[in-house]
XYZ file of C-alpha atoms in Angstrom:
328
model
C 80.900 119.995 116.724
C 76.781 120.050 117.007
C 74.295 117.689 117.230
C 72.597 118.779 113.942
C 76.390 119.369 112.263
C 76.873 115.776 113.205
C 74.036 114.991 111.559
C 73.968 116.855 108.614
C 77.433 115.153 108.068
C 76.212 111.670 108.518
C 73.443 112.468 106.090
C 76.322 113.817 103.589
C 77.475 110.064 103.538
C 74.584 108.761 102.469
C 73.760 107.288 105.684
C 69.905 107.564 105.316
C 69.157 105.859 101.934
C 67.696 102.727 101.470
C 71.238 101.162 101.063
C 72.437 102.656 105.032
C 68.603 101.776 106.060
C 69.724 97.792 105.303
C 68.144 97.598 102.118
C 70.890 98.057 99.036
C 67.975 99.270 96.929
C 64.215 98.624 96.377
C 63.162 97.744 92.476
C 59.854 99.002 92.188
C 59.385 101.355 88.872
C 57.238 104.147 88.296
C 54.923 104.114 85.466
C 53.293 107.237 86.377
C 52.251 110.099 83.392
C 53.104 107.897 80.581
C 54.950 104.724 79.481
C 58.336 105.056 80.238
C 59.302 103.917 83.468
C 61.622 105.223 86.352
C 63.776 102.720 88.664
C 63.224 103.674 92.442
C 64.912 102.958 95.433
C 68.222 103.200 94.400
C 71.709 105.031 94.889
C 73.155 105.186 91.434
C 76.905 106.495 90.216
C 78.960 106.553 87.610
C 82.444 104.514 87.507
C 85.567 105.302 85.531
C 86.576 102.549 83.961
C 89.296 101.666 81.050
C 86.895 101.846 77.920
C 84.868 104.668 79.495
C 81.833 104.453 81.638
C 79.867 102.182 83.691
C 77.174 102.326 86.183
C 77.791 101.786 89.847
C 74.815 100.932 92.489
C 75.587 101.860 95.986
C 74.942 99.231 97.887
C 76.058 97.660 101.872
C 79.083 95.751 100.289
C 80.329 99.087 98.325
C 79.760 100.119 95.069
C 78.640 97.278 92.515
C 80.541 97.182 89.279
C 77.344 96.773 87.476
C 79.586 96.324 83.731
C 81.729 93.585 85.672
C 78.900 92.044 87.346
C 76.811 91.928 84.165
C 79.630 90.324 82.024
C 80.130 87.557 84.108
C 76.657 87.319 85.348
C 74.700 88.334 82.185
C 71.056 89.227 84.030
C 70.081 92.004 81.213
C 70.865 94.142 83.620
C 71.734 98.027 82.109
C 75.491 98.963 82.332
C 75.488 102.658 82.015
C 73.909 105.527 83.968
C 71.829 106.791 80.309
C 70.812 103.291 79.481
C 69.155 103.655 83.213
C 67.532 106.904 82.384
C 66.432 105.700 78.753
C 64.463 102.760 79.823
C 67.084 100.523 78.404
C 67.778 97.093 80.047
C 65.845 95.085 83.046
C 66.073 96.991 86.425
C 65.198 94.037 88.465
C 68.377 92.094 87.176
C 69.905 94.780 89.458
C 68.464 93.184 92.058
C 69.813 89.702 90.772
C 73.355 91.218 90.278
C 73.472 92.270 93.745
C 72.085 89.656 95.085
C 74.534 87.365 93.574
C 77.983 89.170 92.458
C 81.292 88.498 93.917
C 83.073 90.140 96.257
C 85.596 91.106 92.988
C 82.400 93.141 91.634
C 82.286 95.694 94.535
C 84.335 98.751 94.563
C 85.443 100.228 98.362
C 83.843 103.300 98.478
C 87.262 104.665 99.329
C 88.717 103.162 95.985
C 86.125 104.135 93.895
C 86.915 106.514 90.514
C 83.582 108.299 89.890
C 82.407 109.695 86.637
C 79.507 112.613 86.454
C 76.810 111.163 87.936
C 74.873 111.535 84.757
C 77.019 111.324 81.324
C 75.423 112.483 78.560
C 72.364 115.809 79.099
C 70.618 117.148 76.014
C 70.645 119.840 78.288
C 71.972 121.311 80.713
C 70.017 123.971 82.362
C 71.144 126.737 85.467
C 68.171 128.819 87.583
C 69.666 132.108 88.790
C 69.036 133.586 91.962
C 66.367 130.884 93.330
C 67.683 131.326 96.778
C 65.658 134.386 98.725
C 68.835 135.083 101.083
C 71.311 134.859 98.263
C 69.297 137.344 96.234
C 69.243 139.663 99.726
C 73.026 139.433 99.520
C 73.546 140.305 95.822
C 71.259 143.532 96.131
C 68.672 141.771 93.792
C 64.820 141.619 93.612
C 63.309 138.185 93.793
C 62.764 136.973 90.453
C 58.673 136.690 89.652
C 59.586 134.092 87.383
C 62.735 131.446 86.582
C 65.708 133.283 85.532
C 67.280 130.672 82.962
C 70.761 129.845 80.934
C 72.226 126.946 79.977
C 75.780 125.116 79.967
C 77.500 123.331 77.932
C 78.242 119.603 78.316
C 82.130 120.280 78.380
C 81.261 121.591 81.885
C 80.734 117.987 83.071
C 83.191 117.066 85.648
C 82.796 114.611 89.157
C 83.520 113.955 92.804
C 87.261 113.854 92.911
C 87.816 115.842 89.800
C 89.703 119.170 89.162
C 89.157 122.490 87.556
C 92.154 124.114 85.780
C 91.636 127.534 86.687
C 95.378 127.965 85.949
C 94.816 127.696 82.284
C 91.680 129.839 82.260
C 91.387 133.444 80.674
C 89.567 134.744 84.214
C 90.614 135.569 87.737
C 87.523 135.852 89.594
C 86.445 131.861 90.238
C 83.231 131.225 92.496
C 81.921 128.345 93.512
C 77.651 128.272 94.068
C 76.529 124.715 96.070
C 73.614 123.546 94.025
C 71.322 121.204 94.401
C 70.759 118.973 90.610
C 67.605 117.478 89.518
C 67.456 114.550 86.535
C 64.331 114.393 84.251
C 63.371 110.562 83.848
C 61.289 111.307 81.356
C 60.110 113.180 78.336
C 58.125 116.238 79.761
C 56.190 118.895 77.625
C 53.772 121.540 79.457
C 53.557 119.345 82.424
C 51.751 121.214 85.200
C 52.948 121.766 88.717
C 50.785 119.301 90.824
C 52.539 116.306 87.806
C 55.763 117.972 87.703
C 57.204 115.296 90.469
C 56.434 112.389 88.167
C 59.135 113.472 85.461
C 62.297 114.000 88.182
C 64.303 111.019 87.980
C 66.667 112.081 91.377
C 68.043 114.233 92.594
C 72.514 114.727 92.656
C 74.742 116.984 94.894
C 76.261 119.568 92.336
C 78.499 123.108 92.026
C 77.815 125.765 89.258
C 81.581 127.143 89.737
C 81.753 130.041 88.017
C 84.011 132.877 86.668
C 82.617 136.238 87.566
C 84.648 138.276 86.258
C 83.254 136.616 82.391
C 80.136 136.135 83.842
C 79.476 140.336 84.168
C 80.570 139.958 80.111
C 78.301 137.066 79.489
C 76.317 134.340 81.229
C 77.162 131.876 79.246
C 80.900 132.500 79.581
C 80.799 133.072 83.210
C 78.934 129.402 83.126
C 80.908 127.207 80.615
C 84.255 126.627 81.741
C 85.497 123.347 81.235
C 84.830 121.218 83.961
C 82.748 123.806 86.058
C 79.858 121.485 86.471
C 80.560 118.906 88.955
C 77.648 116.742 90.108
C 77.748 113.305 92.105
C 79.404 110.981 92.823
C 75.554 109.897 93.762
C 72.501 109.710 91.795
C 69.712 109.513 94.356
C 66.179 108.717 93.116
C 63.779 110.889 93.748
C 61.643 108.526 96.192
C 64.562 108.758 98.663
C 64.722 112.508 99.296
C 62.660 115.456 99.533
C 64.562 117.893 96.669
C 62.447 120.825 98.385
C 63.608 120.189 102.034
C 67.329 119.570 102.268
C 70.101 120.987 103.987
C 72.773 122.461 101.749
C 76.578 123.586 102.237
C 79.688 124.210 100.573
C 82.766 123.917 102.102
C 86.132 125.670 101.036
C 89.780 124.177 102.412
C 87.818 123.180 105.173
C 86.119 126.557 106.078
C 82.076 126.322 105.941
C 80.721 129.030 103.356
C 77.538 128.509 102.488
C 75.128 126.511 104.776
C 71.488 126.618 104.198
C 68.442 124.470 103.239
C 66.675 124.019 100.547
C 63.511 125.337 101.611
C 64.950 128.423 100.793
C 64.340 127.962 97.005
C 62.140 130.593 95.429
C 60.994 128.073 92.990
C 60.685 124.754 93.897
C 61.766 121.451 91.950
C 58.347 121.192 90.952
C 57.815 125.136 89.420
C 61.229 124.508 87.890
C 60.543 121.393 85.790
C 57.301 122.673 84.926
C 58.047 125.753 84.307
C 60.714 124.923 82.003
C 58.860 121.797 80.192
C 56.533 124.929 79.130
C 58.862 126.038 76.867
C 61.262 123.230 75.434
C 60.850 119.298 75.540
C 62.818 118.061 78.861
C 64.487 114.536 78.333
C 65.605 111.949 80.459
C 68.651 112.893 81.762
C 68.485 116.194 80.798
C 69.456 118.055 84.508
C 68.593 121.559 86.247
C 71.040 123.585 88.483
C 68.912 124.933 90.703
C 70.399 127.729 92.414
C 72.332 128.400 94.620
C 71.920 129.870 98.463
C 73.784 133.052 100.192
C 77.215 132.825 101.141
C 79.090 132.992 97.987
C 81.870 135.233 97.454
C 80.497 137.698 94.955
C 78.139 138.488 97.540
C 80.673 139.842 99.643
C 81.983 143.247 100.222
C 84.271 144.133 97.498
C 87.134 144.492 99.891
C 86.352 140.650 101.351
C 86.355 139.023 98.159
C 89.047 136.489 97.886
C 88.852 134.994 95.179
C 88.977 130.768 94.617
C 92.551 129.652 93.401
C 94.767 127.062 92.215
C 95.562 124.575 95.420
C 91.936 125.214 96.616
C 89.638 122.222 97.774
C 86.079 122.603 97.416
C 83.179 120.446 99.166
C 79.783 120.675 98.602
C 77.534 118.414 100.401
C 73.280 118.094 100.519
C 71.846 115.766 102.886
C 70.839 112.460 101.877
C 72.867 113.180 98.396
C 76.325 113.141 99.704
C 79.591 115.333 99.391
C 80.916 116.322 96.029
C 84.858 117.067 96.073
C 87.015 118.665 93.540
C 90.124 120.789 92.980
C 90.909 123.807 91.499
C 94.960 123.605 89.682
């Protein structure tokens, strides 16, 4: 194994964040291009839990149950991933949570069960072919502007989850490493050089598809149940460079895709504002934003085996961490 594959795994655990760096998280807020304000500093998840969702914050003792430590704790602190994004509750009792929870409140990151990183999108929104070497390998011109489509919120699924391809009326399943940015806050006809003030963070994500619908109809090929994975982190935006990060997706074990980035067409700036041009962006609303060469429609016909049931697929961005699920 290399150096920089070393490395790049190492980053895939979150090793660089400000919770790795000896810090569990910083609570400074932006208040940047308008009132609402955006936590920074901070590793965020989501946590399955009996009566549905809670938020988790990364942190050097494991995960913080932030619904457990608020109940017995009771800083004001918010308890789910949306109230974060919506301005609701105090981010700096957080801080106090953390600071003072029990060792009961922390989940191993080993035991953890993870939600999608973000719960509940207005919107859901996919950028097709915004990778220059994955447009090289599909026989396609570079787009001169965003190519667009949406998918549904039944797509939602998270690290650990599965896919039931099985049950599914396709045959030709795909999976397309993506990197996922998360509006923090309401954006209309924002321009470029402001765009960076409206992305909450940044999440690890796959925009698994079914070709074989998808030649029928985007938004078929796009809206399987389940087929949009992101997490299990929520990384604010202060803690990564979206525009600069290496990218790979991993199948059984067997590298696929491994790229960067850099190789974006459009970067997370052009996308948010070129989409705020034409319909209001909301916190939490997120953006698949393409994905790089090496997937398997790009393939010779006669090398294109297909994802099935039993498969494994890992997709991991540095700094953001590795996103697992199954397909059954």
């Amino acid at each position: 194994m290399t150096q920089d594959r070393r490395a790049f795994l190492k980053t895939g655990a979150v090793a660089t964040t400000a919770a790795a760096a000896g810090v569990p998280f910083m609570t400074t807020v932006s208040r940047a291009a308008g009132a609402q304000m955006m936590a920074r500093g901070f590793v965020f998840a989501t946590l399955q839990r009996a009566n549905g969702y809670g938020l988790g914050v990364r942190t050097q003792r494991g995960v913080l149950d932030v619904v457990a430590a608020e109940q017995d704790l009771k800083e004001g602190a918010p308890t789910t991933i949306t109230d974060v994004l919506e301005g609701r509750g105090n981010i700096e009792g957080l801080k106090r949570l953390a600071e003072n929870a029990r060792d009961s409140h922390f989940v191993a990151l080993d035991k953890a069960t993870f939600g999608p990183a973000v719960t509940h999108p207005e919107k859901i929104i996919g950028v097709g072919l915004n990778y220059r070497k994955h447009a090289a390998e599909t026989n396609s011109p570079l787009p001169k502007e965003p190519r667009l489509f949406t998918k549904f919120n039944t797509t939602l699924n998270n690290h650990g989850g599965t896919i039931a391809v099985s049950k599914e009326d396709a045959q030709k399943f795909d999976y397309e490493a993506e990197l996922v940015v998360v509006i923090g806050k309401t954006a209309k006809n924002v321009s470029e050089a402001d765009a960076q003030n409206y992305i909450f963070g940044y999440a690890t994500g796959n925009d698994f598809s079914a070709r074989d619908l998808q030649a029928q109809s985007t938004l078929l090929g796009k809206s399987l149940d389940g087929a949009a994975p992101i997490g299990p982190w929520l990384v604010t935006s202060d803690l990564a460079d979206g525009d600069n990060l290496k990218i790979e997706c991993r199948v059984n074990g067997e590298v696929r895709q491994s790229s960067s980035t850099a190789d974006m067409v459009f970067n997370c700036k052009q996308l948010v504002a070129y989409t705020s041009r034409y319909f209001t962006l909301k916190p939490g609303d997120i953006i698949f934003t393409g994905t790089p060469e090496g997937v398997i429609l790009g393939k010779p016909k006669d090398q294109q085996a297909w994802l099935k049931p039993g498969d494994t697929v890992v997709t991991s961005i540095e700094k953001l961490g590795d996103l697992q699920f199954k397909l059954t």
